[in-house]
Coordinates of C-alpha atoms and ligand atoms in Angstrom, one line a residue:
M1 CA -81.2 125.2 37.6
E2 CA -82.1 125.5 41.2
F3 CA -79.4 125.2 43.9
K4 CA -79.9 124.9 47.7
A5 CA -77.9 123.9 50.7
I6 CA -79.1 120.9 52.6
I7 CA -78.0 120.1 56.1
D8 CA -76.6 116.6 55.8
A9 CA -78.3 115.1 58.8
K10 CA -81.7 116.4 57.7
A11 CA -81.3 115.5 54.0
R12 CA -84.6 114.2 52.6
H13 CA -84.2 110.7 51.3
D14 CA -85.9 111.1 48.0
A15 CA -83.4 112.6 45.6
G16 CA -83.0 111.2 42.1
C17 CA -79.3 110.7 42.7
A18 CA -76.8 111.1 45.5
V19 CA -73.3 112.1 44.4
V20 CA -70.6 110.9 46.8
G21 CA -66.8 111.0 46.7
V22 CA -64.4 108.1 47.3
Y23 CA -60.7 108.6 47.7
E24 CA -58.2 106.3 45.9
D25 CA -56.1 105.6 49.0
G26 CA -58.5 103.6 51.1
E27 CA -60.8 106.1 52.6
L28 CA -64.3 106.7 51.7
G29 CA -65.5 110.3 51.7
I30 CA -67.6 111.5 54.6
A31 CA -70.9 110.9 52.8
A32 CA -69.8 107.7 51.1
R33 CA -69.2 106.2 54.6
K34 CA -72.8 106.8 55.6
I35 CA -74.2 105.6 52.3
D36 CA -71.9 102.6 52.4
A37 CA -73.6 101.6 55.6
Q38 CA -77.0 102.0 54.0
L39 CA -75.9 99.8 51.2
N40 CA -74.6 97.2 53.5
G41 CA -71.0 97.8 52.6
A42 CA -71.4 97.6 48.9
I43 CA -69.1 100.5 48.1
G44 CA -66.3 99.0 50.1
K45 CA -66.8 95.7 48.4
L46 CA -66.7 97.2 44.9
R47 CA -63.3 98.6 45.7
G48 CA -62.1 95.4 47.2
D49 CA -63.1 93.6 44.1
G50 CA -61.2 96.1 41.9
D51 CA -64.4 97.4 40.1
F52 CA -63.9 101.0 41.2
S53 CA -60.4 102.3 41.8
A54 CA -61.5 105.9 42.7
K55 CA -59.1 107.6 40.3
L56 CA -59.8 111.3 40.0
G57 CA -62.9 111.7 37.9
E58 CA -63.8 108.0 37.7
V59 CA -67.6 107.4 38.0
L60 CA -69.8 104.5 38.8
F61 CA -73.6 104.3 39.2
L62 CA -75.1 102.1 41.8
P63 CA -78.8 101.5 42.1
A64 CA -79.8 102.1 45.7
P65 CA -82.1 100.0 47.9
A66 CA -85.4 101.4 49.3
G67 CA -84.7 103.6 52.3
A68 CA -81.3 104.8 51.0
A69 CA -80.5 108.4 50.5
A70 CA -81.6 108.4 46.9
T71 CA -82.8 106.4 43.9
R72 CA -79.3 106.1 42.5
V73 CA -75.9 106.6 43.9
L74 CA -73.1 108.1 41.8
L75 CA -69.7 107.4 43.0
I76 CA -67.0 109.9 42.1
G77 CA -63.3 109.1 42.3
L78 CA -61.5 111.8 44.1
G79 CA -58.0 110.5 43.6
N80 CA -55.5 110.6 46.4
R81 CA -56.6 112.5 49.5
S82 CA -53.2 114.2 49.9
S83 CA -53.4 115.7 46.5
F84 CA -57.1 116.7 46.6
G85 CA -57.2 120.4 46.0
R86 CA -59.3 123.0 44.1
K87 CA -58.4 121.7 40.7
Q88 CA -59.2 118.1 41.6
Y89 CA -62.4 119.3 43.3
R90 CA -63.5 121.0 40.0
K91 CA -62.5 117.9 38.0
A92 CA -64.6 115.6 40.2
L93 CA -67.6 117.9 39.9
Q94 CA -67.2 118.1 36.2
S95 CA -67.3 114.3 35.9
A96 CA -70.3 114.2 38.2
V97 CA -72.3 116.6 36.0
Q98 CA -71.4 114.8 32.8
S99 CA -72.6 111.5 34.2
L100 CA -75.7 113.0 35.8
A101 CA -76.7 114.7 32.6
K102 CA -76.9 111.3 30.9
T103 CA -79.4 109.9 33.4
G104 CA -83.1 110.6 33.9
A105 CA -82.5 112.1 37.3
A106 CA -84.3 115.4 37.7
D107 CA -82.6 116.2 41.0
A108 CA -79.5 115.3 42.9
I109 CA -77.8 115.8 46.2
V110 CA -74.1 116.5 46.0
Y111 CA -72.1 115.4 49.0
L112 CA -68.7 116.6 47.7
A113 CA -68.8 120.0 49.4
L114 CA -68.5 118.2 52.7
E115 CA -64.9 117.3 51.8
Q116 CA -61.9 119.4 52.8
V117 CA -60.6 121.1 49.7
A118 CA -57.2 122.9 50.2
D119 CA -58.0 126.4 51.7
L120 CA -61.6 126.7 50.3
D121 CA -64.2 127.5 52.9
V122 CA -67.8 126.1 52.5
Q123 CA -69.0 129.2 50.7
Y124 CA -66.4 128.7 47.9
R125 CA -67.0 125.0 47.9
A126 CA -70.7 125.5 47.3
R127 CA -70.0 128.3 44.8
I128 CA -67.9 126.0 42.7
V129 CA -70.6 123.4 42.7
A130 CA -73.0 125.8 41.1
E131 CA -70.4 127.3 38.8
V132 CA -69.3 123.8 37.5
F133 CA -72.9 122.6 37.1
C134 CA -73.8 125.7 35.0
A135 CA -70.6 125.6 33.0
Q136 CA -70.9 121.9 32.2
L137 CA -74.5 122.1 31.2
Y138 CA -73.8 125.1 28.9
R139 CA -74.5 124.5 25.3
I140 CA -73.1 126.5 22.4
P141 CA -76.0 128.2 20.5
D142 CA -75.3 126.3 17.3
L143 CA -77.0 126.5 14.0
K144 CA -76.8 122.8 13.2
T145 CA -79.9 121.4 11.7
S146 CA -79.0 117.8 12.6
A147 CA -80.9 116.1 15.4
K148 CA -79.9 117.6 18.8
P149 CA -79.2 115.5 21.9
K150 CA -82.0 115.7 24.4
A151 CA -81.5 118.3 27.1
P152 CA -80.7 116.8 30.5
R153 CA -83.7 116.6 32.9
L154 CA -81.6 117.8 35.8
S155 CA -83.2 120.9 37.3
S156 CA -82.5 120.9 41.0
V157 CA -79.3 120.4 42.9
G158 CA -78.9 120.1 46.7
V159 CA -75.6 120.6 48.3
A160 CA -75.1 118.7 51.5
V161 CA -73.4 120.7 54.3
A162 CA -72.6 119.9 58.0
D163 CA -74.8 122.3 59.9
A164 CA -77.0 125.4 59.8
R165 CA -74.1 127.8 59.9
A166 CA -72.5 126.1 56.9
A167 CA -75.9 126.1 55.1
K168 CA -76.1 129.9 55.4
A169 CA -72.6 130.3 53.9
A170 CA -73.3 127.6 51.2
D171 CA -76.5 129.3 50.1
L172 CA -74.7 132.5 49.6
G173 CA -72.0 130.6 47.7
L174 CA -74.6 128.9 45.6
R175 CA -76.3 132.2 44.7
I176 CA -72.9 133.6 43.6
G177 CA -72.1 130.5 41.6
A178 CA -75.4 130.5 39.9
A179 CA -75.2 134.3 39.0
L180 CA -71.7 133.7 37.8
G181 CA -73.1 130.8 35.7
S182 CA -75.6 133.0 34.0
G183 CA -73.1 135.8 33.5
L184 CA -70.7 133.3 31.9
A185 CA -73.4 131.8 29.7
L186 CA -74.3 135.3 28.4
S187 CA -70.7 136.1 27.7
R188 CA -70.1 132.8 26.0
D189 CA -73.2 133.0 23.9
L190 CA -72.4 136.4 22.6
A191 CA -68.8 135.4 21.7
N192 CA -69.8 132.1 20.1
L193 CA -72.4 133.7 17.8
P194 CA -71.2 134.1 14.2
P195 CA -70.1 137.7 13.3
N196 CA -72.9 138.1 10.8
V197 CA -75.3 137.7 13.7
C198 CA -73.4 139.3 16.6
T199 CA -72.8 142.7 15.0
P200 CA -72.3 146.0 16.9
T201 CA -76.1 146.6 16.5
Y202 CA -76.9 143.2 18.0
L203 CA -74.6 143.9 21.0
G204 CA -76.4 147.2 21.5
N205 CA -79.7 145.4 21.5
R206 CA -78.6 142.8 23.9
A207 CA -77.4 145.5 26.3
Q208 CA -80.8 147.1 26.1
Q209 CA -82.4 143.8 26.8
L210 CA -80.4 143.5 30.0
A211 CA -81.8 146.9 31.1
R212 CA -85.3 145.6 30.5
E213 CA -84.6 142.5 32.5
F214 CA -82.9 144.4 35.5
P215 CA -84.5 147.7 36.7
S216 CA -81.1 148.4 38.3
I217 CA -79.5 148.7 34.9
K218 CA -79.8 151.7 32.5
T219 CA -78.5 151.3 29.0
K220 CA -77.6 154.0 26.5
V221 CA -76.6 153.2 23.0
L222 CA -74.9 155.8 20.8
D223 CA -74.7 155.5 17.0
K224 CA -72.1 156.9 14.6
N225 CA -73.4 160.4 15.0
G226 CA -73.3 160.2 18.7
I227 CA -69.7 158.9 18.5
K228 CA -68.8 161.8 16.2
A229 CA -70.3 164.3 18.6
L230 CA -67.9 162.9 21.2
K231 CA -65.0 163.4 18.9
M232 CA -63.8 159.9 19.2
G233 CA -61.5 160.1 16.2
A234 CA -59.6 156.9 16.9
F235 CA -62.8 154.8 17.3
L236 CA -64.2 156.3 14.1
A237 CA -61.1 155.5 12.1
V238 CA -61.5 151.8 12.9
T239 CA -65.1 151.6 11.9
Q240 CA -64.8 153.6 8.7
G241 CA -64.0 150.7 6.5
S242 CA -67.0 148.6 7.5
D243 CA -70.6 148.6 6.3
Q244 CA -71.8 147.7 9.8
P245 CA -72.6 150.8 11.9
P246 CA -70.6 151.1 15.1
R247 CA -72.1 151.5 18.6
L248 CA -70.9 153.0 21.9
I249 CA -72.8 151.2 24.6
T250 CA -73.0 152.4 28.2
C251 CA -74.8 150.4 30.9
E252 CA -75.1 152.0 34.4
Y253 CA -75.8 149.6 37.2
R254 CA -76.8 151.3 40.5
G255 CA -76.5 149.2 43.6
A256 CA -75.2 151.9 46.0
K257 CA -75.7 155.5 46.8
K258 CA -75.9 157.8 43.8
D259 CA -72.7 159.7 44.8
A260 CA -70.6 156.5 45.4
A261 CA -67.9 156.5 42.7
P262 CA -68.5 153.6 40.2
I263 CA -66.1 151.0 38.9
C264 CA -65.9 151.3 35.1
L265 CA -65.5 148.1 33.0
V266 CA -64.5 148.9 29.5
G267 CA -64.8 146.2 26.8
K268 CA -63.3 145.8 23.4
G269 CA -66.1 144.9 21.1
I270 CA -64.6 144.2 17.6
T271 CA -67.2 141.9 16.2
F272 CA -64.8 140.9 13.4
D273 CA -61.1 141.7 13.1
S274 CA -59.9 141.2 9.6
G275 CA -57.0 143.4 10.3
G276 CA -58.3 146.1 7.9
I277 CA -55.9 147.2 5.2
S278 CA -53.1 145.5 7.2
L279 CA -55.0 142.3 6.5
K280 CA -54.5 139.2 8.6
D281 CA -53.4 135.9 7.2
P282 CA -56.2 133.5 6.4
P283 CA -55.4 130.7 8.9
A284 CA -57.7 131.0 11.9
M285 CA -59.1 134.3 10.7
D286 CA -62.5 133.0 11.6
E287 CA -61.5 133.1 15.2
M288 CA -61.5 136.9 15.0
K289 CA -65.2 136.7 15.6
F290 CA -64.1 136.3 19.2
D291 CA -62.5 139.7 19.1
M292 CA -65.5 141.1 21.0
S293 CA -64.8 138.8 24.0
G294 CA -63.9 141.7 26.2
A295 CA -67.3 143.3 25.5
A296 CA -69.0 140.0 26.1
A297 CA -67.2 139.6 29.4
V298 CA -68.1 143.0 30.8
L299 CA -71.7 142.4 29.9
G300 CA -71.5 138.9 31.6
A301 CA -70.0 140.4 34.7
L302 CA -72.7 143.1 34.7
R303 CA -75.4 140.5 34.5
A304 CA -74.0 138.5 37.4
I305 CA -73.6 141.7 39.6
A306 CA -77.2 142.7 38.8
E307 CA -78.5 139.3 39.6
L308 CA -76.7 139.4 43.0
K309 CA -77.9 143.0 43.6
L310 CA -74.4 143.9 44.7
P311 CA -74.2 147.1 46.7
L312 CA -71.9 149.0 44.4
N313 CA -72.1 151.2 41.3
L314 CA -70.9 149.8 38.1
V315 CA -70.6 151.4 34.6
V316 CA -69.9 149.2 31.6
I317 CA -68.6 150.9 28.5
I318 CA -68.3 149.1 25.2
A319 CA -66.9 150.4 22.0
T320 CA -68.0 148.0 19.2
C321 CA -67.4 147.9 15.5
E322 CA -65.9 145.8 12.8
N323 CA -62.4 146.2 11.5
M324 CA -62.6 145.8 7.7
P325 CA -60.7 146.7 4.6
S326 CA -62.4 148.8 1.9
G327 CA -61.9 151.8 -0.3
G328 CA -63.0 153.9 2.7
A329 CA -60.9 152.1 5.3
V330 CA -58.3 153.8 7.4
K331 CA -54.8 153.4 5.9
P332 CA -51.3 152.9 7.4
A333 CA -49.9 156.4 7.9
D334 CA -53.3 158.1 8.5
I335 CA -53.3 160.4 11.5
V336 CA -56.4 160.8 13.8
T337 CA -57.3 162.9 16.7
T338 CA -58.5 161.0 19.7
M339 CA -61.2 162.2 22.1
S340 CA -58.4 163.1 24.6
G341 CA -56.9 165.5 22.0
Q342 CA -53.8 163.4 21.5
T343 CA -53.0 162.6 17.9
V344 CA -52.2 159.0 16.7
E345 CA -50.4 157.8 13.6
I346 CA -52.0 154.6 12.6
L347 CA -49.0 152.6 11.3
N348 CA -50.8 149.2 11.4
T349 CA -54.6 149.0 11.0
D350 CA -54.6 145.6 12.7
A351 CA -53.7 147.3 16.0
E352 CA -57.3 148.5 16.2
G353 CA -58.2 147.4 19.7
R354 CA -56.1 150.1 21.4
L355 CA -57.7 152.7 19.0
I356 CA -61.3 152.0 20.1
L357 CA -60.2 151.5 23.7
C358 CA -58.3 154.8 24.1
D359 CA -61.4 156.7 23.3
A360 CA -63.6 154.5 25.5
I361 CA -61.2 155.1 28.4
T362 CA -61.3 158.8 27.9
Y363 CA -65.1 158.6 27.8
S364 CA -65.1 156.8 31.2
R365 CA -63.7 159.9 32.9
R366 CA -67.1 161.5 32.8
F367 CA -68.3 159.0 35.4
K368 CA -65.6 160.0 37.9
P369 CA -64.8 156.3 38.4
A370 CA -63.1 154.8 41.5
A371 CA -61.3 152.5 39.0
V372 CA -61.3 151.7 35.3
I373 CA -60.6 148.2 34.1
D374 CA -60.5 147.5 30.4
V375 CA -60.9 144.0 29.1
A376 CA -59.6 143.2 25.6
T377 CA -58.3 140.5 23.3
L378 CA -55.6 142.9 22.5
T379 CA -52.4 141.2 21.3
G380 CA -51.1 138.0 19.9
A381 CA -47.9 138.9 21.8
C382 CA -49.8 138.3 25.1
I383 CA -50.4 134.7 24.0
V384 CA -46.7 134.3 23.1
A385 CA -45.9 135.6 26.6
L386 CA -48.4 133.7 28.8
G387 CA -50.0 131.0 26.6
N388 CA -53.6 130.2 27.2
H389 CA -53.4 129.9 31.0
F390 CA -53.0 133.4 32.4
S391 CA -54.6 136.7 31.2
G392 CA -52.1 139.6 31.0
L393 CA -52.6 142.2 33.7
M394 CA -51.1 145.7 33.5
S395 CA -51.9 148.6 35.7
N396 CA -50.8 152.0 36.9
D397 CA -52.1 151.3 40.4
E398 CA -50.3 148.7 42.6
A399 CA -53.2 148.2 44.9
L400 CA -55.7 147.6 42.1
A401 CA -53.3 145.2 40.3
A402 CA -53.0 143.2 43.5
E403 CA -56.7 143.1 44.0
L404 CA -57.3 141.8 40.5
A405 CA -54.5 139.2 40.7
S406 CA -55.9 137.8 43.9
A407 CA -59.4 137.8 42.6
G408 CA -58.1 135.7 39.7
I409 CA -56.6 133.2 42.1
R410 CA -59.8 132.9 44.2
A411 CA -61.9 132.5 41.1
D412 CA -59.5 130.0 39.3
D413 CA -59.3 132.6 36.5
R414 CA -55.8 133.8 36.9
A415 CA -54.0 136.8 35.5
W416 CA -50.2 137.6 35.6
R417 CA -48.8 141.0 35.9
L418 CA -46.8 142.4 33.0
P419 CA -44.9 145.7 33.0
I420 CA -45.9 149.0 31.4
G421 CA -43.9 152.3 31.3
E422 CA -41.9 155.0 29.6
E423 CA -39.5 152.4 28.0
Y424 CA -42.4 150.9 26.1
V425 CA -44.0 154.3 25.3
D426 CA -40.6 155.2 23.7
Q427 CA -41.2 152.4 21.2
L428 CA -44.4 154.2 20.1
K429 CA -42.6 157.3 18.9
S430 CA -43.9 158.9 15.7
N431 CA -42.3 161.5 13.6
F432 CA -45.7 162.9 12.6
A433 CA -48.1 162.5 15.5
D434 CA -48.0 162.5 19.3
I435 CA -47.8 158.7 19.3
A436 CA -47.9 155.7 16.9
N437 CA -50.3 152.8 17.4
V438 CA -47.6 150.1 17.1
G439 CA -44.1 149.8 18.6
G440 CA -42.5 146.8 17.0
R441 CA -42.6 143.1 17.8
E442 CA -40.7 143.2 21.1
G443 CA -42.9 143.3 24.2
G444 CA -46.0 143.7 22.0
A445 CA -48.4 143.2 24.9
C446 CA -46.6 145.7 27.0
T447 CA -46.4 148.4 24.2
A448 CA -50.2 148.0 23.6
A449 CA -50.9 148.4 27.3
S450 CA -48.5 151.3 27.5
F451 CA -50.3 153.0 24.6
L452 CA -53.5 152.7 26.7
S453 CA -51.8 154.1 29.8
K454 CA -51.2 157.4 27.9
F455 CA -55.0 157.8 28.0
A456 CA -55.4 156.6 31.6
K457 CA -53.3 159.3 33.3
D458 CA -54.5 160.1 36.8
L459 CA -57.1 157.3 36.7
S460 CA -56.8 154.2 38.8
W461 CA -56.6 151.9 35.8
A462 CA -55.9 148.3 34.9
H463 CA -55.9 146.4 31.6
L464 CA -56.7 142.7 31.2
D465 CA -55.3 141.3 27.9
V466 CA -57.4 138.1 27.4
A467 CA -56.2 137.3 23.9
G468 CA -55.0 133.9 25.1
T469 CA -57.7 133.1 27.6
A470 CA -61.1 134.2 26.2
W471 CA -61.5 131.4 23.8
L472 CA -60.1 128.0 22.9
G473 CA -59.1 127.0 19.4
G474 CA -58.8 123.6 17.8
A475 CA -61.3 120.8 18.4
Q476 CA -62.8 122.5 21.4
K477 CA -63.2 125.8 19.6
G478 CA -65.4 128.1 21.6
S479 CA -65.6 130.9 24.2
T480 CA -64.4 130.3 27.7
G481 CA -66.2 133.3 29.2
R482 CA -63.0 134.4 30.9
P483 CA -62.4 136.8 32.7
V484 CA -66.0 136.9 34.0
P485 CA -65.1 134.9 37.1
L486 CA -62.1 137.2 37.9
L487 CA -64.2 140.3 37.4
V488 CA -67.1 139.1 39.5
D489 CA -64.8 138.0 42.3
F490 CA -63.1 141.3 42.3
L491 CA -66.4 143.2 42.5
I492 CA -67.8 141.1 45.3
N493 CA -64.6 141.6 47.2
R494 CA -64.8 145.4 46.6
T495 CA -68.2 145.4 48.4
R496 CA -66.7 143.6 51.4
A497 CA -63.7 145.9 51.6
T498 CA -65.7 149.2 51.6
Ligands
BES501 N1 -57.4 141.0 18.0 C1 -56.0 141.0 17.7 C2 -55.2 140.3 18.8 C3 -55.3 138.8 18.7 C4 -54.6 138.1 17.8 C5 -56.0 138.1 19.7 C6 -54.6 136.7 17.8 C7 -56.0 136.7 19.7 C8 -55.4 136.0 18.7 C9 -55.5 142.5 17.7 O1 -56.4 143.4 17.2 C10 -54.3 142.5 16.8 O2 -54.5 142.2 15.6 N2 -53.2 142.8 17.3 C11 -52.0 142.8 16.6 C12 -51.2 143.9 17.0 C13 -49.9 144.2 16.1 C14 -50.4 144.6 14.7 C15 -49.1 145.2 16.8 C16 -51.2 141.4 16.8 O3 -51.2 141.0 18.0 O4 -50.7 140.9 15.9
MN502 MN1 -56.3 143.5 15.0
ZN503 ZN1 -58.4 142.9 17.4

């Protein structure tokens, strides 16, 4: 999909469709007013006749006469002007794409970014257009053999803006939105694939493919022997029950000077979490194919950053394996030595995410990172705490936590801070090892993060628990790609601040 800003006054009058907004309470949007004039007041009349009430997301196609701005006009209801904010803006755009995709239009001009949307500047308004178009046109890589609906013809989208200055800002926004779109698509594809396809080996191959696509990325994939050589005893314990070989994936993106300290993104890549010997209950166990969503998200963010050629250094580290029961599987009460040297008593083999992550966090130290952010579908307890709306955010660095939280707000991919600390570490006491891998039901998301904090001492570190946000269950089962938008916004903002 191609996106470009178009200065409204200069808009060429030959688009397949003009997308214009109409408010519910009387007013036409800025563009609708002009087009209404070209259509001899037809839009105003439709509303007067009660054929189009302009409720948020309502759509109506009008054929346009020769000489009008486009072959078709798509009216989008914007709801009440006073309540038109970022959420409503996204909703209006979503309805627009859904309707457009059903037409034969190959190109469209969207006039909605001309509207005022809460506190969003034109760069963000344009960025959201590209992001929503990409997200709505995303299709799950399914293995259905039934006839597939035809792919929409839409391939080019113009975004009308007021003047040349706005066009410059909008073009940047569109570039960001499109890069985010392809990062999200990569992340969602990986997470949606079945676990017999998306194995640790497969993830390693896809990371190597990224390096072939972008010369700015170098990928290194270690196998079990490489992981052994690093003495990652906790990671090895999780993988030992599975027939699928594990991988430790490192992708280095260089966009700044060699000596500039990188940001490290660490992803949990459990390609299937059966629970191991502490086997999970059958209901919804299939959803544990999504337990590599953290890995998928850090790869998606990396892709977006490489596409944008952001001037910073980024290291993506992924620990990936299956968590399976078998005669060789790790058992409750086994004690392992982590790469950091600390010993862990594994009381519950289903608390495996923290075991692979603690070694990956220790490994990140060799890159002398400016900050380390791990992303993981870590605990059911985080879903109990925050539902499916906010990701959990824990950190040992106030400034980093604030940066991530505000990135989430800007990107409409919010995270909510939860506590970590000695109180929670106390719950992880073991009579036999330095620390246990579980600490009881209470504050489960906080004990998991506090476990990780023991391996992040002296690092500027944050943890995103995306158990509730990375995918949807039920009828809409599938990956959301979260927190790719938060991560990309955070990284873009880092390049502005420094
Ligand atoms: N991958 C799960 C967390 C999870 C569960 C994410 C449900 C999304 C939905 C993780 O590995 C896990 O099993 N955590 C346990 C930890 C417990 C044993 C302390 C959990 O949350 O039940
Ligand atoms: Mn588990
Ligand atoms: Zn898990």
